[in-house]
């Protein structure tokens, strides 16, 4: 009997369909088993470690700078405006409150619309699915990843409430310009906190995540506002806002943050991260910037801006081969009592040159700004502010270097007379300083400099007072601080504390203090350094700016290569350096360049600070001195004397009469002719 071909093919098709059904059933069962296994095995999914923004603060708590790999801040849902929450749900996942993580209806609607438009115009992922992708999954597109995404989505829905999911989502979604999360977005686009956003601002931000670059108002303002209008329309449709509120939001003018806002403290921050905070990141700055730490610095906002301004505005003499304007400069201001750095800049512009001239390894000759350390050592070794040195040609063989040394004064001149230590400091006499150095021994001067804070390698040469070695500006500025602080040295500090993202204090700085100098010597040094601003002093040009007790010393290195000025009040030490990076001559002295620049910053820095005087310690005496002999002025001396300060016990032991002063009247002296007979004699 012949078989019917149609029946044969029909049976074959049935068998094939049965096999296919069986295979599909097995695949479906395997899929369901694998999916169920994934869901059930995720019992305790660890919190994803996401990069947070590391922030630096001024001493008043205002933000100095932010550093990040991903700009992100975690904030609770209570600090996220309802407009942001409602808008996100309306535009991203309208059925968020109803589904269990996967919206089958939404997927179908998105598929049909995309087919109708012949392009992808609508996604089917829910907020929970997007959160799963952002938190735990790689960006690859495979079936395995899709299954894992679905499993993670179900797990998130089982583990967290809808509000918790929404909070996590709004803290992780990307808004462009390295901003992750609504708080970073609010700061990036509007320079405000998320909780301060208006309805109009919220709607604009809510629309960005669909296309962070296309909908960025910085790149495409028109598209950003179209998207904002769509968000507001959806919010009205879903009953979150009224038509009147929508129209008001559409009419609201928005003010965006400028992307070109100037950053301050860049030299400071670079040094802080690379040196002072090294122990917190062990060289991995990328990981450090992910940490979300809050670093409270010692910088004063107004002083920092003033420091940057005066250095940026230095007169330009030339531009070097690298396009860097010369001369360059650096400025440091610190609190002598706490050691806190209040301002620091290492050049005209960080973008122009990253070389930080304020801190090691950059070192320059300080010139005569080093002399106070020599004179402090002299006071410690028995000399006084009234000790006298003749300023005249001097030719010596330096016993330490073995070279013949013939110092001159500024401009190769001499004073050709005796100068007291006070006078020598005022006019910055080189010969007097070298004689004082040789009298006590240069090793004593080196010892004093090290004690006060100089860490660089300096040698005990005869020329030591003229700063013929190199040190950093940070060293010089901090070494002057004990003069301002009663002989107490406070180690310089750059940060006050470091706080974790959770608010835990990880590190709190403590000022390290040490009494390194007799407070009486510190006071006498300060009193002598005040005279630098008096008529005839090296900084007399700015004496009209000095509106409170202030002491200072200028310095010009050999061949005018560098100019220095370090000065202080009881609550602020200011150090300034100016010079060419190639150390070619400036062809001007400190009085012409450093003094007016220092004065400009001083005027801005002390504005608003209380006027204080340097506290006078016990154990000092004021003595009237005869200018002719240097002895205590006799009651019968006809010269106009002056008052000098001495450490008790170091003042002159005799008066000028005993020293044979020719201007002392006889003890029993009568005018001649006698007063009662003067008319007759006339």
C-alpha positions as a printed Julia matrix, in Angstrom:
682×3 Matrix{Float64}:
  0.0     0.0    0.0
  1.42    3.31  -1.04
  1.89    5.88   1.75
  0.35    9.3    1.51
  3.24   11.82   1.11
  1.24   14.57   2.79
  0.74   12.48   5.91
  4.44   11.64   6.02
  5.45   15.33   5.89
  2.78   16.19   8.43
  4.13   13.61  10.87
  7.68   14.84  10.33
  6.63   18.4   11.05
  4.81   17.28  14.19
  7.88   15.4   15.39
 10.09   18.42  14.65
  7.71   20.72  16.5
  7.62   18.3   19.41
 11.43   18.25  19.54
 11.58   22.05  19.31
  8.96   22.35  22.05
 10.92   19.94  24.2
 14.16   21.86  23.6
 12.47   25.17  24.32
 10.93   23.7   27.46
 14.29   22.44  28.59
 15.91   25.83  27.82
 13.08   27.61  29.58
 13.39   25.32  32.57
 17.16   25.82  32.6
 16.67   29.57  32.35
 14.12   29.6   35.16
 16.32   27.34  37.26
 19.39   29.57  36.64
 17.36   32.72  37.25
 15.88   31.32  40.46
 19.35   30.2   41.54
 20.71   33.72  40.97
 17.87   35.38  42.85
 17.99   32.97  45.78
 21.79   32.98  46.0
 21.96   36.76  46.38
 21.26   36.72  50.09
 23.48   39.59  51.16
 24.77   41.62  48.25
 27.5    43.98  49.51
 27.1    47.69  48.99
 28.86   48.71  45.8
 31.96   50.8   46.38
 31.5    53.87  44.23
 33.88   56.75  43.77
 33.0    59.79  45.85
 34.2    63.38  45.56
 37.07   64.48  47.79
 36.57   68.03  49.01
 38.95   70.62  50.42
 37.71   73.46  52.64
 39.01   76.88  53.64
 39.44   77.63  57.34
 35.93   79.15  57.41
 34.29   75.96  56.09
 33.71   77.21  52.54
 34.7    74.85  49.73
 38.2    75.49  48.39
 38.29   72.76  45.74
 36.88   69.4   44.73
 38.87   66.51  43.31
 37.33   63.38  41.89
 37.4    60.57  39.4
 33.61   60.59  39.55
 32.09   63.71  41.08
 29.63   62.22  43.57
 28.0    63.04  46.91
 25.69   60.76  48.87
 22.66   62.52  50.33
 19.48   61.12  51.95
 16.16   61.17  50.1
 14.9    63.81  52.53
 17.41   66.28  51.03
 16.31   65.57  47.46
 13.47   67.87  46.34
 10.13   66.2   45.6
 10.27   67.82  42.17
 13.39   65.77  41.38
 11.78   62.57  42.69
  8.49   63.14  40.86
 10.16   64.25  37.64
 12.48   61.24  37.61
  9.59   58.82  38.06
  7.45   60.64  35.47
 10.09   60.63  32.72
 11.99   57.42  33.51
  9.55   54.93  35.06
  5.91   56.01  35.43
  4.89   52.71  37.03
  7.81   52.67  39.48
  5.54   52.46  42.52
  3.49   49.58  41.04
  5.84   47.07  39.42
  8.26   44.65  41.09
 11.38   45.74  39.28
 10.58   44.61  35.73
  7.76   46.37  33.88
  6.58   43.91  31.2
  3.99   46.38  29.92
  6.63   49.1   29.7
  8.94   46.8   27.74
  6.16   45.99  25.25
  5.18   49.63  24.86
  8.79   50.64  24.27
  9.24   47.84  21.72
  6.12   48.83  19.75
  7.05   52.51  19.73
 10.61   51.82  18.64
  9.3    49.61  15.8
  6.86   52.31  14.78
  9.53   55.03  14.79
 12.13   52.67  13.23
 14.65   53.86  15.8
 15.19   53.62  19.56
 13.17   56.45  21.07
 12.1    54.81  24.33
 13.79   52.44  26.73
 12.11   49.71  28.67
 14.4    49.61  31.68
 12.89   50.52  35.03
 14.58   52.65  37.67
 15.43   49.47  39.59
 16.99   47.88  36.49
 19.07   50.98  35.83
 20.21   50.96  39.45
 21.29   47.32  39.13
 23.33   48.19  36.04
 24.94   51.21  37.68
 25.8    49.47  40.92
 26.91   45.99  40.07
 27.22   45.19  36.36
 29.72   45.76  33.6
 28.65   47.63  30.46
 28.83   44.53  28.2
 25.66   43.49  26.32
 25.2    39.71  26.54
 22.3    37.39  27.37
 24.13   36.32  30.53
 24.34   39.96  31.63
 20.63   40.48  30.91
 19.74   37.48  33.09
 22.01   38.74  35.87
 20.45   42.19  35.57
 16.97   40.74  35.98
 18.08   38.69  38.98
 19.72   41.69  40.63
 16.62   43.77  39.92
 14.41   41.25  41.69
 16.88   41.11  44.57
 16.87   44.9   44.95
 13.08   44.94  45.01
 13.05   42.18  47.64
 15.71   43.89  49.78
 14.87   47.6   49.66
 11.79   49.78  49.81
 10.83   51.91  46.81
 12.12   55.03  48.58
 15.46   53.37  49.28
 15.77   52.31  45.65
 14.92   55.81  44.46
 17.47   57.33  46.85
 20.22   55.0   45.62
 19.29   55.69  42.0
 19.37   59.47  42.41
 22.78   59.21  44.1
 24.32   57.15  41.28
 22.83   58.25  37.95
 25.18   60.11  35.59
 24.37   63.72  34.65
 27.43   64.52  32.54
 30.54   66.62  33.22
 31.79   63.96  35.68
 28.75   64.57  37.92
 27.25   61.41  39.42
 24.11   61.82  41.5
 21.71   64.73  41.9
 23.84   66.56  44.49
 26.87   66.68  42.18
 24.6    67.7   39.3
 23.11   70.59  41.29
 26.59   71.83  42.19
 27.91   71.37  38.64
 25.12   73.12  36.75
 23.71   75.58  39.3
 26.43   75.93  41.99
 23.95   75.08  44.75
 22.87   72.19  46.96
 20.26   69.76  45.64
 17.81   70.73  48.39
 17.89   74.33  47.07
 16.75   73.45  43.53
 13.61   75.05  42.14
 10.99   73.17  40.11
 12.43   74.56  36.86
 16.0    73.58  37.8
 14.87   70.14  38.98
 13.04   69.45  35.71
 16.05   70.43  33.63
 18.39   68.16  35.61
 15.93   65.26  35.55
 15.97   65.35  31.75
 19.75   65.08  31.38
 20.5    61.38  32.2
 18.81   60.12  29.0
 21.6    61.84  27.01
 24.14   63.56  29.3
 26.06   65.21  26.5
 23.16   65.97  24.16
 20.95   67.44  26.89
 23.72   69.33  28.73
 22.86   73.04  28.88
 26.58   73.74  28.58
 26.68   72.03  25.16
 23.11   72.23  23.83
 20.93   74.68  25.72
 18.05   74.41  23.24
 17.84   70.62  23.59
 18.13   70.9   27.37
 15.13   73.24  27.55
 13.07   71.03  25.19
 13.76   68.1   27.48
 12.85   70.22  30.52
  9.49   71.05  28.92
  8.83   67.34  28.31
  9.59   66.5   31.94
  7.24   69.22  33.18
  4.53   68.01  30.79
  4.83   64.43  32.09
  4.72   65.7   35.67
  1.51   67.56  34.91
 -0.01   64.52  33.15
  0.74   62.31  36.15
 -0.73   64.83  38.59
  2.48   65.86  40.34
  2.14   69.55  39.42
 -0.58   71.84  38.11
 -0.68   73.54  34.72
 -0.02   76.86  36.44
  3.09   75.48  38.17
  4.3    74.09  34.86
  3.92   77.41  33.06
  5.65   79.26  35.89
  8.59   76.83  35.75
  8.85   77.17  31.97
  9.0    80.95  32.31
 11.66   80.92  35.04
 15.07   82.17  33.79
 17.88   79.79  34.79
 21.37   80.92  35.74
 23.99   78.27  35.09
 27.36   78.05  36.79
 30.27   79.18  34.66
 32.54   76.31  33.66
 35.48   78.7   33.59
 35.28   79.71  37.26
 38.75   80.4   38.6
 40.15   77.94  41.11
 42.3    79.18  43.96
 45.06   77.51  45.96
 46.32   75.28  43.15
 49.99   75.42  44.22
 48.89   74.78  47.8
 46.69   71.81  46.84
 49.35   70.22  44.67
 51.85   70.38  47.53
 49.26   69.24  50.05
 48.31   66.11  48.1
 51.79   65.18  46.88
 53.61   65.78  50.17
 51.53   66.48  53.28
 48.77   63.93  52.54
 51.07   61.29  51.07
 50.51   58.99  54.04
 46.79   58.85  53.3
 47.09   57.6   49.7
 50.6    56.1   49.46
 51.1    57.66  46.05
 47.77   56.51  44.58
 46.13   59.89  44.08
 43.45   58.36  41.85
 42.21   56.22  44.74
 42.56   59.19  47.1
 40.28   61.29  44.9
 37.7    58.46  44.97
 37.63   58.4   48.76
 35.09   61.14  49.43
 37.22   62.55  52.24
 36.53   66.03  53.56
 39.83   67.81  54.13
 39.69   70.96  56.23
 42.72   73.08  55.38
 44.24   76.04  57.19
 43.95   78.42  54.21
 42.22   81.74  54.7
 40.03   82.55  51.72
 40.67   86.29  51.51
 44.39   86.04  52.22
 44.81   83.33  49.58
 43.1    85.41  46.91
 45.18   88.45  47.87
 48.42   86.43  47.71
 47.6    85.09  44.26
 46.67   88.55  43.04
 49.89   90.3   44.12
 52.1    87.58  42.64
 50.09   87.42  39.4
 50.44   91.19  39.01
 54.22   91.37  39.4
 55.78   93.56  36.69
 56.85   91.47  33.7
 60.45   91.96  32.55
 60.57   89.19  29.95
 59.07   85.9   28.77
 61.37   82.87  28.74
 61.7    80.21  26.03
 58.84   78.19  27.56
 56.48   81.15  27.44
 56.66   81.69  31.2
 56.56   85.31  32.32
 59.52   86.46  34.39
 60.28   87.29  37.1
 58.28   84.78  39.1
 57.47   84.96  42.77
 56.11   83.11  45.78
 54.35   84.15  48.97
 53.54   82.39  52.22
 51.55   83.72  55.17
 51.28   81.74  58.4
 49.98   82.1   61.92
 53.05   82.13  64.22
 51.08   80.84  67.2
 49.5    77.79  65.56
 51.8    77.25  62.58
 48.77   77.25  60.27
 49.49   78.23  56.67
 47.01   80.98  55.84
 48.08   81.67  52.26
 50.52   80.1   49.82
 51.19   80.62  46.16
 54.2    79.39  44.22
 54.01   81.41  41.02
 52.07   83.77  38.8
 49.83   81.06  37.32
 49.59   77.32  37.95
 48.42   76.8   34.35
 51.48   78.64  33.06
 53.99   76.8   35.23
 53.46   74.18  37.93
 56.84   74.83  39.56
 56.1    75.73  43.17
 58.67   78.32  44.25
 57.36   78.47  47.82
 58.39   75.0   49.0
 61.22   72.49  48.59
 62.84   71.42  46.37
 62.83   75.03  45.11
 65.47   76.94  47.08
 66.96   80.38  46.56
 69.42   82.71  48.31
 67.6    84.83  50.93
 70.23   87.58  50.97
 70.2    89.81  54.05
 66.87   88.36  55.19
 69.08   85.8   56.97
 70.76   88.41  59.21
 68.18   88.25  62.06
 69.27   84.67  62.8
 72.89   85.83  63.18
 71.92   88.72  65.44
 69.66   86.46  67.52
 72.66   84.17  68.05
 74.74   87.22  68.98
 72.19   88.26  71.63
 72.16   84.7   72.95
 75.94   84.82  73.26
 76.2    88.01  75.29
 75.97   90.83  72.76
 73.28   93.48  73.05
 71.17   95.67  70.78
 73.69   98.43  71.57
 76.8    96.42  70.69
 78.83   98.43  68.18
 80.54   97.48  64.93
 82.59   99.75  62.69
 81.47   99.77  59.07
 84.71  100.14  57.12
 86.76   98.02  54.68
 87.36   94.49  55.95
 89.67   91.87  54.49
 89.81   88.46  56.14
 90.66   84.89  55.32
 87.54   82.91  56.02
 88.76   80.22  58.47
 85.95   77.91  57.41
 86.14   78.23  53.61
 89.82   79.2   53.41
 89.06   82.01  50.94
 89.96   85.68  51.15
 86.8    87.62  51.89
 86.35   91.37  51.44
 82.72   92.28  52.08
 81.22   95.64  51.18
 77.94   97.28  51.96
 75.08   97.81  49.52
 76.36   99.59  46.39
 79.98   98.83  47.41
 79.86  101.62  49.98
 80.73  101.85  53.68
 79.27  103.91  56.51
 82.73  104.79  57.85
 81.52  104.88  61.43
 80.39  102.7   64.28
 76.88  101.29  64.07
 74.93   99.74  66.92
 73.31   96.39  66.24
 69.96   98.19  66.01
 71.3   100.65  63.42
 73.01   97.86  61.46
 69.71   95.98  61.16
 67.82   99.11  60.14
 70.16   99.95  57.25
 71.14   96.29  56.59
 74.88   96.83  57.03
 76.78   93.82  55.67
 80.1    94.51  57.39
 78.49   94.78  60.85
 76.61   91.49  60.37
 79.75   89.68  59.25
 81.7    91.04  62.23
 78.97   89.88  64.61
 79.01   86.46  62.95
 82.79   86.16  63.3
 82.72   87.45  66.88
 80.41   84.7   68.13
 81.54   82.05  65.63
 79.54   81.15  62.48
 78.67   77.75  63.92
 76.58   79.58  66.53
 74.66   81.33  63.76
 74.04   78.01  62.01
 72.88   76.49  65.28
 70.41   79.36  65.8
 69.05   79.09  62.24
 68.5    75.34  62.63
 66.83   75.85  65.99
 64.42   78.39  64.53
 63.43   76.16  61.61
 65.97   76.23  58.76
 66.37   72.64  57.54
 68.45   73.14  54.4
 72.17   72.51  54.39
 73.98   75.7   55.42
 77.68   76.03  56.21
 79.35   78.15  58.95
 81.07   80.58  56.61
 81.94   84.2   57.34
 79.52   85.26  54.58
 76.63   83.41  56.23
 74.72   86.62  57.23
 74.41   87.61  53.56
 72.43   84.48  52.7
 75.06   83.03  50.38
 73.36   79.61  50.47
 69.93   78.42  49.34
 66.79   77.79  51.42
 63.07   77.52  50.69
 60.6    80.31  51.31
 58.63   77.99  53.63
 61.72   77.54  55.82
 62.46   81.26  55.97
 58.88   82.24  56.78
 58.44   79.63  59.5
 61.87   80.45  60.99
 60.77   84.05  61.6
 57.68   82.86  63.5
 59.45   82.38  66.89
 60.37   86.09  66.85
 56.66   86.88  66.64
 55.62   84.26  69.17
 57.81   84.85  72.21
 60.5    82.41  71.09
 58.06   79.52  70.61
 58.31   77.62  67.33
 55.11   76.08  65.96
 55.7    73.52  63.22
 53.91   74.61  60.0
 50.66   72.74  59.36
 48.51   72.66  56.23
 45.4    70.8   57.37
 43.21   70.96  60.45
 41.36   67.68  60.14
 40.22   64.95  57.76
 36.67   63.61  57.92
 35.34   60.44  56.28
 32.21   60.47  54.05
 30.3    59.14  57.07
 31.38   62.02  59.3
 34.06   60.15  61.27
 37.12   62.25  62.14
 40.04   60.26  60.73
 42.78   62.76  61.56
 43.02   65.91  63.64
 46.15   68.01  63.54
 47.82   69.17  66.72
 50.25   72.05  66.68
 53.74   70.92  67.71
 55.26   73.7   69.78
 58.72   74.12  71.25
 60.41   76.98  73.12
 63.47   77.46  70.93
 64.47   81.02  71.86
 64.58   83.1   75.03
 61.42   85.24  74.88
 63.51   88.27  75.88
 65.74   87.79  72.83
 62.67   87.36  70.62
 61.27   90.62  71.94
 64.5    92.58  71.44
 64.9    91.18  67.91
 61.35   92.22  67.11
 61.9    95.69  68.54
 65.0    96.15  66.38
 63.28   94.8   63.25
 60.48   97.35  63.68
 63.02  100.05  62.79
 63.25   98.69  59.24
 60.12  100.76  58.52
 61.5   103.94  60.12
 62.96  106.75  57.98
 66.28  105.54  56.61
 65.28  101.88  57.0
 65.3    99.44  54.08
 61.48   99.25  54.06
 60.78  102.9   54.85
 58.98  103.26  51.49
 55.87  101.57  52.92
 55.95  103.04  56.43
 52.61  104.76  55.76
 51.0   101.31  55.3
 52.15  100.07  58.7
 49.14  100.58  60.95
 50.09   98.22  63.79
 53.21   96.82  65.49
 55.12   95.18  62.62
 58.68   93.93  62.19
 60.48   92.84  59.02
 63.74   92.31  57.17
 64.51   92.66  53.49
 67.07   90.72  51.47
 68.78   91.06  48.1
 71.03   88.23  46.95
 74.34   88.62  45.17
 74.07   90.31  41.73
 70.39   91.1   42.4
 69.32   87.57  41.4
 66.64   87.25  44.1
 64.83   89.65  46.39
 63.26   88.66  49.7
 61.16   90.18  52.44
 59.92   88.47  55.57
 57.89   90.41  58.11
 55.38   89.82  60.85
 52.79   91.05  63.3
 51.88   89.17  66.5
 49.39   87.04  64.53
 50.78   86.79  61.0
 54.16   86.1   59.34
 54.48   87.0   55.66
 57.33   85.69  53.5
 57.91   86.88  49.93
 60.39   85.81  47.23
 60.79   87.28  43.73
 63.31   86.16  41.11
 63.88   84.81  37.61
 63.65   81.04  37.25
 67.02   81.02  35.48
 68.44   83.15  38.33
 69.52   85.93  35.99
 69.8    89.38  37.58
 66.64   91.33  38.33
 68.73   94.51  38.22
 66.69   95.89  41.12
 66.98   95.59  44.89
 64.42   94.35  47.38
 63.52   97.94  48.24
 62.32   98.55  44.68
 60.41   95.3   44.12
 59.94   93.11  47.2
 59.01   95.91  49.62
 56.04   97.37  47.67
 54.78   93.88  46.77
 55.01   92.74  50.39
 53.25   95.93  51.48
 50.41   95.36  49.04
 49.7    91.93  50.48
 50.21   93.15  54.07
 47.56   95.82  53.61
 45.01   93.26  52.38
 45.96   90.55  54.89
 45.75   92.58  58.11
 42.49   94.26  57.14
 39.95   93.12  59.7
 42.53   91.62  62.09
 42.6    93.1   65.61
 45.53   95.41  66.36
 47.83   93.75  68.89
 51.23   94.53  70.31
 54.01   92.05  70.96
 53.78   91.06  74.65
 56.82   92.19  76.62
 58.32   89.46  78.82
 59.79   90.02  82.25
 63.53   90.42  82.7
 64.04   93.39  80.38
 65.21   96.88  81.31
 65.11  100.18  79.42
 68.31  102.17  79.79
 69.16  105.69  78.6
 72.39  105.44  76.6
 75.01  108.08  75.85
 75.57  108.08  72.06
 79.22  109.07  72.45
 80.37  106.26  74.74
 77.62  103.64  74.7
 77.56  103.77  78.5
 74.59  104.64  80.67
 73.9   108.33  80.19
 74.96  110.45  83.13
 72.57  113.02  84.54
 75.21  115.61  83.63
 75.66  114.56  79.97
 74.63  117.35  77.61
 74.11  115.06  74.57
 70.66  113.87  73.55
 70.64  110.23  74.56
 68.47  107.35  73.42
 66.72  104.51  75.19
 67.74  100.92  74.5
 66.31   97.61  75.71
 68.58   95.13  77.49
 68.18   91.73  79.03
 68.5    92.41  82.74
 72.16   92.07  83.7
 73.57   92.83  80.24
 73.11   96.61  80.38
 76.28   98.78  80.66
 77.71   98.81  84.18
 79.11  102.35  84.07
 77.81  105.75  83.09
 79.33  108.02  80.5
 80.94  110.24  83.13
 83.01  107.29  84.29
 83.91  106.54  80.66
 85.26  110.06  80.21
 82.55  111.48  78.0
 83.66  115.01  76.97
 80.04  116.19  77.03
 79.55  115.62  80.75
 79.32  118.81  82.82
 81.39  119.04  86.04
 79.5   117.8   89.05
 79.66  121.25  90.7
 79.22  123.52  87.74
 78.14  127.15  87.83
 77.39  129.32  84.86
 79.86  132.19  84.32
 79.5   135.02  84.97
 77.32  134.32  88.04
 73.65  134.92  87.53
 73.53  137.62  90.21
 76.39  139.52  88.6
 75.53  138.89  84.93
 74.02  142.34  84.26
 77.1   144.09  85.67
 79.41  141.96  83.57
 77.42  142.73  80.46
